[in-house]
Short mmCIF file of C-alpha atoms and ligand atoms in Angstrom, two decimals:
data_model
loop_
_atom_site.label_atom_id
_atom_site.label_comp_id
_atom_site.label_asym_id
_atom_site.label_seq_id
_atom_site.Cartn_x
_atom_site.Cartn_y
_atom_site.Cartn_z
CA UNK R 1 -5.04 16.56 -5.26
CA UNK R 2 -1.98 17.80 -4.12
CA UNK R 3 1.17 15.40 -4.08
CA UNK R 4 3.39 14.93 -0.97
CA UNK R 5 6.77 13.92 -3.13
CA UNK R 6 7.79 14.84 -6.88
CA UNK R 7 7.86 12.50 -9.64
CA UNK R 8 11.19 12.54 -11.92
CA UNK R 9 11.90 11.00 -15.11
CA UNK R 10 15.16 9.22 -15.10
CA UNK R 11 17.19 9.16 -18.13
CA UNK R 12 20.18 6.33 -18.53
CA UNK R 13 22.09 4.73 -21.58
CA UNK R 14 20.48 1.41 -19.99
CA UNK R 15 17.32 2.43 -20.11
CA UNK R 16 17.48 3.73 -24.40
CA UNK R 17 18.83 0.68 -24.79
CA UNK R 18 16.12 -1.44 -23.71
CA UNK R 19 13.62 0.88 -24.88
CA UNK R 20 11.79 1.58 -21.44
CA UNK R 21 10.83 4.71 -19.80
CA UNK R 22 11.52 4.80 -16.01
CA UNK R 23 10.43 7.35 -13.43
CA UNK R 24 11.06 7.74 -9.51
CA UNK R 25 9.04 8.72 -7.19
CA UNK R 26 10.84 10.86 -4.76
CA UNK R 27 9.48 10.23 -1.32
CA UNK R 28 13.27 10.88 -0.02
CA UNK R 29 11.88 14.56 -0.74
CA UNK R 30 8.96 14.51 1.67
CA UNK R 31 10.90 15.43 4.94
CA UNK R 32 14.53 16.88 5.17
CA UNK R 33 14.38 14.42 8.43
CA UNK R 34 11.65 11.89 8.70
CA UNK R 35 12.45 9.51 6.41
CA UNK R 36 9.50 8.90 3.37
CA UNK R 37 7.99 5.83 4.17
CA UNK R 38 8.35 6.17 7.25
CA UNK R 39 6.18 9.13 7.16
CA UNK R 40 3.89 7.78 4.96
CA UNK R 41 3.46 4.96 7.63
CA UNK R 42 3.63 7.31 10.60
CA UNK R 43 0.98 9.89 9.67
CA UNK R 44 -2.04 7.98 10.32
CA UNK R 45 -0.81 6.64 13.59
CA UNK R 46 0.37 9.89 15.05
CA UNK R 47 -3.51 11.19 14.06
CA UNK R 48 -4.84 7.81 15.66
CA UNK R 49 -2.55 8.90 19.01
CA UNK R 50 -3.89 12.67 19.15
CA UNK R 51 -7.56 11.07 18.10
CA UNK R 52 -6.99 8.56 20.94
CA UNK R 53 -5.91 11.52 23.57
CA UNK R 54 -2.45 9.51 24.36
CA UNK R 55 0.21 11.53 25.44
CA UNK R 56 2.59 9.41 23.52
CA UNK R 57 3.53 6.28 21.00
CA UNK R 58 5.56 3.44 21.74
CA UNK R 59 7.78 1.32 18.80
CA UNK R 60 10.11 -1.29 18.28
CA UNK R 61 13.49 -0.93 16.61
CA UNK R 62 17.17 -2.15 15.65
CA UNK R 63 19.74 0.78 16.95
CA UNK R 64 20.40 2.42 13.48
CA UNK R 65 16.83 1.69 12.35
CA UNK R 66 14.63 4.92 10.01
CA UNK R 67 11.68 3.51 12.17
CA UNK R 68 12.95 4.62 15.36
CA UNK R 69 14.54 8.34 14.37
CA UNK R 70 11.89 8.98 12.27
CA UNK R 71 9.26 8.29 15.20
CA UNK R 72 11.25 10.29 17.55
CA UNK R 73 11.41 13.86 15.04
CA UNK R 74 7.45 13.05 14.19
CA UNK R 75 5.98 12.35 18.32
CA UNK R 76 8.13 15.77 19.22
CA UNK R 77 6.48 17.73 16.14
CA UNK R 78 2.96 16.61 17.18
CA UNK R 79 4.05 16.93 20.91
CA UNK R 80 3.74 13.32 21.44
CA UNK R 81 6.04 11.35 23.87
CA UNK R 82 7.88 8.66 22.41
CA UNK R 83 9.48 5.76 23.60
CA UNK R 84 11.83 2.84 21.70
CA UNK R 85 12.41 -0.44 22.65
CA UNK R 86 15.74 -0.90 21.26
CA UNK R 87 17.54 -4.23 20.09
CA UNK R 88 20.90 -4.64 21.53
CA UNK R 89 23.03 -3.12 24.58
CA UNK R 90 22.63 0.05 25.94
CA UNK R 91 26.41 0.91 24.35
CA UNK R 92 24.58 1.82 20.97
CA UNK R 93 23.10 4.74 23.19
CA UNK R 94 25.03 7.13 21.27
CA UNK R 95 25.56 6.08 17.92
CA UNK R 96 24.68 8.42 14.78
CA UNK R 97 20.86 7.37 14.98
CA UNK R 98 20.15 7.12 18.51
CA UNK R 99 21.58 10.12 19.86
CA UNK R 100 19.28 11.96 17.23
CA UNK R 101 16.36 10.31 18.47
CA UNK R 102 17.31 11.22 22.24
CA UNK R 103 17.73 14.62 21.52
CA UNK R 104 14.10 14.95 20.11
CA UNK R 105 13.01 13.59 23.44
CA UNK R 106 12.81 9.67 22.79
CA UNK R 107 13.36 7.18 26.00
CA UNK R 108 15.17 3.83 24.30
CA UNK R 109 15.23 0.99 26.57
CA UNK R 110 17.09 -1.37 25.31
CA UNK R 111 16.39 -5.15 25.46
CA UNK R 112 18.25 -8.32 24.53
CA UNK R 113 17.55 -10.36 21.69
CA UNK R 114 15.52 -12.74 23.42
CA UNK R 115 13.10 -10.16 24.79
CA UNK R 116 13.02 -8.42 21.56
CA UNK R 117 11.72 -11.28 19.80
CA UNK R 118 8.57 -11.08 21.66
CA UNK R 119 8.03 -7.80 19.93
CA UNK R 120 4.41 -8.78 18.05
CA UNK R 121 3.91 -11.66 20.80
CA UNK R 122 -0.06 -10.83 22.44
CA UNK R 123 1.41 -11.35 26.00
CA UNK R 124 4.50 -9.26 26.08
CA UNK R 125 2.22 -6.77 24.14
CA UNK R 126 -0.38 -6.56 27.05
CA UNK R 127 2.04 -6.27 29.92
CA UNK R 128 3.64 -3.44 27.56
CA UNK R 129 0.25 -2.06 27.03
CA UNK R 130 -0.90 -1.88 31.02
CA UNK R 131 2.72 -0.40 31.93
CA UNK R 132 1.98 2.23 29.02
CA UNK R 133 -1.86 2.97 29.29
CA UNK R 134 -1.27 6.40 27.83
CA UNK R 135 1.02 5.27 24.72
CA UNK R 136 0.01 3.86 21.51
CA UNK R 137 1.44 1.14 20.43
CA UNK R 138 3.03 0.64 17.18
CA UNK R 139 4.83 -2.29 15.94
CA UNK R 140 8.14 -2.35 14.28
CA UNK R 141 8.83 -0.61 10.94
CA UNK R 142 5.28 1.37 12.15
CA UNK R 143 3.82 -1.14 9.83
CA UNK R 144 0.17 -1.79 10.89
CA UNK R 145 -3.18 -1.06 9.29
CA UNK R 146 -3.21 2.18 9.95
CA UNK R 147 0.07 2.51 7.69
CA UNK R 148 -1.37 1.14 4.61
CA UNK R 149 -3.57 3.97 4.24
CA UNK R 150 -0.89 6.01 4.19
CA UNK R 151 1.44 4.44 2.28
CA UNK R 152 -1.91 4.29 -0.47
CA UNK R 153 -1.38 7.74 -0.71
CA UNK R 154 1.58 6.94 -3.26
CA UNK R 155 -0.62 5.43 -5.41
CA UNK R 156 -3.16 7.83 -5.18
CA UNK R 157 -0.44 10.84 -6.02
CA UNK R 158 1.16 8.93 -8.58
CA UNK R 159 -2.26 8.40 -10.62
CA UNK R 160 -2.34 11.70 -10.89
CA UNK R 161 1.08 12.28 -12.05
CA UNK R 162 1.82 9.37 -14.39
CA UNK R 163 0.58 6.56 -16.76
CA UNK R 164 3.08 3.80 -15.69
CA UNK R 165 2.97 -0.21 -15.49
CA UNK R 166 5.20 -1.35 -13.10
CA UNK R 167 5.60 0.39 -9.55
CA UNK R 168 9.40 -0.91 -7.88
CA UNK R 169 9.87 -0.93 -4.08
CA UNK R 170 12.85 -2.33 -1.62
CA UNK R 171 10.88 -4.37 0.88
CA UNK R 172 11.81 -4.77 4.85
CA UNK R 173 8.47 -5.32 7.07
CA UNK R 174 6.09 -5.28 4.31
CA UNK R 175 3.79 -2.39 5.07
CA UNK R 176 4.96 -0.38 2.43
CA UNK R 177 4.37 -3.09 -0.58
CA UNK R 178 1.26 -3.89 1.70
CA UNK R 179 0.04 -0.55 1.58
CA UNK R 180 0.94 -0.48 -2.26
CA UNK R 181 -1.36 -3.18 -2.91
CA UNK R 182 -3.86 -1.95 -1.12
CA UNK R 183 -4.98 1.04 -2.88
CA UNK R 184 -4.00 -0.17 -6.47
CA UNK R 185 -6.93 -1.70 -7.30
CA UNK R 186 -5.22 -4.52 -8.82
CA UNK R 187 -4.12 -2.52 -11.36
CA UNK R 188 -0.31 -2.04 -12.07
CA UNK R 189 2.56 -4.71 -11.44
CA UNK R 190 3.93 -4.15 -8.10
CA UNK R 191 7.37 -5.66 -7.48
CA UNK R 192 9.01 -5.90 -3.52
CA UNK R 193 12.57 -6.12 -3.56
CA UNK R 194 13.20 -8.09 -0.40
CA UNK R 195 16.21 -6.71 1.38
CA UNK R 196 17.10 -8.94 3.45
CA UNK R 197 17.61 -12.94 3.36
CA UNK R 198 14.74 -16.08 3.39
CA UNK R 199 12.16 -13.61 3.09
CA UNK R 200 9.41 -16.12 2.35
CA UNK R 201 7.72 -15.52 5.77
CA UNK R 202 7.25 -11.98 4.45
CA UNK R 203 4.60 -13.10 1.99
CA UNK R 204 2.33 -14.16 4.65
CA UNK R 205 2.80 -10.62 6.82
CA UNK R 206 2.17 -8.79 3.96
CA UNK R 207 -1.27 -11.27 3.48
CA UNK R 208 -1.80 -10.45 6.97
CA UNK R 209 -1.81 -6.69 6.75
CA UNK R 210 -4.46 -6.69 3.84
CA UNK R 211 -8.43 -6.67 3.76
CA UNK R 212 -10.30 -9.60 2.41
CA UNK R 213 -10.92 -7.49 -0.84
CA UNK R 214 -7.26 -7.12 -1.34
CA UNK R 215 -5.97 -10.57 -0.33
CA UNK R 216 -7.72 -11.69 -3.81
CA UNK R 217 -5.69 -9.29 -5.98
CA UNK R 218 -2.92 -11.14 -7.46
CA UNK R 219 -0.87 -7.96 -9.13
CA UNK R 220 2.29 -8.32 -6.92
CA UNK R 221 5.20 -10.25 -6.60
CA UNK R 222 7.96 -10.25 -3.85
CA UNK R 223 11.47 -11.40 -5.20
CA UNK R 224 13.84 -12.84 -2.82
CA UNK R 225 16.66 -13.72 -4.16
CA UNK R 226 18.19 -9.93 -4.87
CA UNK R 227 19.10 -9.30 -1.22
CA UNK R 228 22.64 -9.81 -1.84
CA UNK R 229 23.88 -11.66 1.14
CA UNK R 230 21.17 -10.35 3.73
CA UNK R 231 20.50 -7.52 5.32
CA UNK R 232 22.95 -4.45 5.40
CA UNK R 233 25.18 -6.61 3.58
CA UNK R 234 26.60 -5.37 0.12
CA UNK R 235 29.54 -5.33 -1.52
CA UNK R 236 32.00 -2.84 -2.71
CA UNK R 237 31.02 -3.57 -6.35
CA UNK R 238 27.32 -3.03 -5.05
CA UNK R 239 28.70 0.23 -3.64
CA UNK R 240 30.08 1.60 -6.62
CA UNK R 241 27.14 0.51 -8.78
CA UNK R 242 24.99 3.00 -6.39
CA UNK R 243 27.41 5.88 -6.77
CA UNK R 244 27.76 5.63 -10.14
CA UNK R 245 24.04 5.64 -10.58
CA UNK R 246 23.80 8.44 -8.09
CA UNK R 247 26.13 10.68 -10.24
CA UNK R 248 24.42 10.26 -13.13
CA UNK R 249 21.18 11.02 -11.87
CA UNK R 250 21.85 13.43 -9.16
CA UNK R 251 20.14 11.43 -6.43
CA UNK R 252 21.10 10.15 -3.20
CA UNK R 253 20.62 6.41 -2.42
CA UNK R 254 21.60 3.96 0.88
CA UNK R 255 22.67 0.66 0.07
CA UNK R 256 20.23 -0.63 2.54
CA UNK R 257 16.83 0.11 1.10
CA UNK R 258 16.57 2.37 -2.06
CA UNK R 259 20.43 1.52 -3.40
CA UNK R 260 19.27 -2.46 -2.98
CA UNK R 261 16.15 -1.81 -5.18
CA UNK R 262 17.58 0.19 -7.59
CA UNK R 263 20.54 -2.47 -7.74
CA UNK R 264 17.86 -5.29 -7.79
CA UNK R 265 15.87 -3.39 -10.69
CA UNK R 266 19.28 -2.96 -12.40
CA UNK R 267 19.77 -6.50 -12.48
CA UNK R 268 16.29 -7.68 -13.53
CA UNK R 269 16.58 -5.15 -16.60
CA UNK R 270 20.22 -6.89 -17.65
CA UNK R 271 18.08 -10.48 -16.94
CA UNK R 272 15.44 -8.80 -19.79
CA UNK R 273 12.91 -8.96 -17.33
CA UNK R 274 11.24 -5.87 -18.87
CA UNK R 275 9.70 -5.60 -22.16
CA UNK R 276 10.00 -2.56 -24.75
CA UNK R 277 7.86 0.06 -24.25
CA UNK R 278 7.51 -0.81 -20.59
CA UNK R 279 6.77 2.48 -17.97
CA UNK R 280 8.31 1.97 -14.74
CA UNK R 281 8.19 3.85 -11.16
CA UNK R 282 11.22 3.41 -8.90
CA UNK R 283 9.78 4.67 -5.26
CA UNK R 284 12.96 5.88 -3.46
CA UNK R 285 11.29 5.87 -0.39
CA UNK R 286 14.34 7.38 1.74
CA UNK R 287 15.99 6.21 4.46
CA UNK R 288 19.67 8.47 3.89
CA UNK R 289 20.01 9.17 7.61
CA UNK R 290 20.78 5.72 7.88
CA UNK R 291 23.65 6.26 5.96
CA UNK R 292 25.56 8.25 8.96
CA UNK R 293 25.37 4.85 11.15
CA UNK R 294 27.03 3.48 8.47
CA UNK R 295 30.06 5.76 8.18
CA UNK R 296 30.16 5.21 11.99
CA UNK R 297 30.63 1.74 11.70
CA UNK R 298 33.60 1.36 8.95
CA UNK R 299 30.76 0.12 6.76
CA UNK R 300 31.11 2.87 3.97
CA UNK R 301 33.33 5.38 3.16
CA UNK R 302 31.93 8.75 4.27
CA UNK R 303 33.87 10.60 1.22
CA UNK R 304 31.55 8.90 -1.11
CA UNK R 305 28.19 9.17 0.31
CA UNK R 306 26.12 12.34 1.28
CA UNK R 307 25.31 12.04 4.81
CA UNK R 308 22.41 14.41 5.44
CA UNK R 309 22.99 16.77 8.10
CA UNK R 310 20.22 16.67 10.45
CA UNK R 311 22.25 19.31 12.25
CA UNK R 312 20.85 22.20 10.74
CA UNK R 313 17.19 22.00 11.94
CA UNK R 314 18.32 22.47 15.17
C1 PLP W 1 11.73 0.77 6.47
C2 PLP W 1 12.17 1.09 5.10
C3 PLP W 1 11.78 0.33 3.99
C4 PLP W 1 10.97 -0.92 4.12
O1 PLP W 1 9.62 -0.65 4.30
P1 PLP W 1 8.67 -1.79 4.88
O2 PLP W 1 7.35 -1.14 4.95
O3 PLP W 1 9.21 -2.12 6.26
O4 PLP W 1 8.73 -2.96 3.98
C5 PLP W 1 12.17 0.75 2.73
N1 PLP W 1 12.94 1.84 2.58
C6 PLP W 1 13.35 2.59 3.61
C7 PLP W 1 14.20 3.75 3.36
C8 PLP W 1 12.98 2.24 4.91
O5 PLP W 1 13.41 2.99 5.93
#
């Protein structure tokens, strides 16, 4: 079977010392542009729109969000309209993320809070769906049923490339650690790093997402308590942890998703969470372009952090 995304050993003094063997799965690698999970999520949904003869797909999104460019690039590679309903005021219309997803031919209107709150709500959906007849839609994060089957994909690869225990991944939606659990067979121990604050209620949308078969399995865990103040919140400490980290290993991270899970792994191996001998997968699952909103906003230094250029491709 070919594999969509390389698998890389990592080597650290941390991880001699405690005697485990940790790998990452490079999903960051899949797309120069469309960030990993995001197309792992994407893929079946973009064959469900061609399948389904719409001319386009419909999503929900915050204004920097990986959902919402990564939608944009994959609907105007398949052909496929797009359109994003965009938290917020229309003054984000330009930022790093949105202008991207503009040029590859993405409408955003943009709603208040209020309205965007209705997002999964069956009535707001309908009146959506009858002003759209010809657009799929897909919820936000692209996380639906459809998604998991991608996302199973990793585990699928990764059988094939490793023997490993543990399988680590930064958790926003859920469809990603849904999809995870999915299609391991209740083998493995998966482990969600929640990103973001009082993440409880994600337990039950990831229960949601999953067949009757795999509601039973009982091999993952989602940890809460690592988000470090909530979402997009870090601190320069946090920061300096990831680019240290980074320049050691030669990879990129975002302090959002993949820095917050490698940060949150960090920590559980100081706590001695992990025993000797232990094999673990990190799944960097991508998300850099996010990193250029960032800079935009005063949030990080853009010295420090490799901003891809999305530039180039165009
Ligand atoms: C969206 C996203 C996640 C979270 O995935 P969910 O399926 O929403 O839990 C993780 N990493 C990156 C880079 C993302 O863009």
């Amino acid at each position: 079977m070919h594999s969509n995304s390389p698998l890389q050993t990592l080597h650290h003094p941390l991880f001699t010392h405690h005697q485990i063997k940790v790998f990452i799965k490079r999903d960051d690698l899949i797309h120069p542009i469309l960030s990993g999970n995001k197309w792992r999520k994407l893929m079946p949904n973009i064959q469900d729109a061609i399948q389904l003869k719409k001319s386009g797909i419909l999503s929900f999104g915050g204004a920097y969000s990986n959902h919402i460019h990564a939608l944009a690039f994959a609907c105007k590679e398949h052909q496929l309209k797009s359109i994003g309903i965009i938290r917020g005021e229309s003054q984000y219309h330009d930022n790093f993320t949105l202008a991207w997803a503009q040029h590859w031919g993405m409408q955003c209107q943009f709603v208040d809070r209020t309205t965007y709150q209705q997002r999964d709500q069956h009535d707001f959906l309908t009146k959506l769906a009858q002003a759209y007849p010809d657009y799929l839609l897909v919820p936000e994060g692209g996380s639906n049923h459809k998604a998991l089957i991608g996302v199973g994909e990793i585990i699928k690869e990764l059988n094939q490339q490793v023997e490993f225990d543990t399988l680590i991944t930064p958790v926003g939606s859920g469809g990603t650690l849904a999809g995870l659990i999915s299609t391991s067979q209740n083998q493995y121990e998966l482990l969600g790093i929640a990103v973001l604050k009082q993440a409880e209620y994600l337990k039950s949308a990831i229960h949601s997402l999953l067949s009757e078969q795999a509601k039973r399995y009982n091999n993952w865990q989602l940890i809460t308590d690592l988000h470090r103040g909530g979402y997009g919140k870090f601190s320069p400490q946090d920061c300096q942890q990831i680019i240290d980290f980074s320049q050691h290993c030669h990879i990129d991270f975002e302090p959002i998703y993949s820095g917050k899970m490698l940060l949150g792994f960090l920590d559980l191996l100081s706590l001695g969470y992990f025993k000797a001998k232990q094999r673990i997968v990190l799944l960097h699952t991508g998300g850099l372009q996010g990193l250029g909103g960032m800079v935009e906003r005063n949030m990080l230094d853009g010295s420090q952090w490799n901003i891809p250029k999305s530039a180039p491709y165009f």
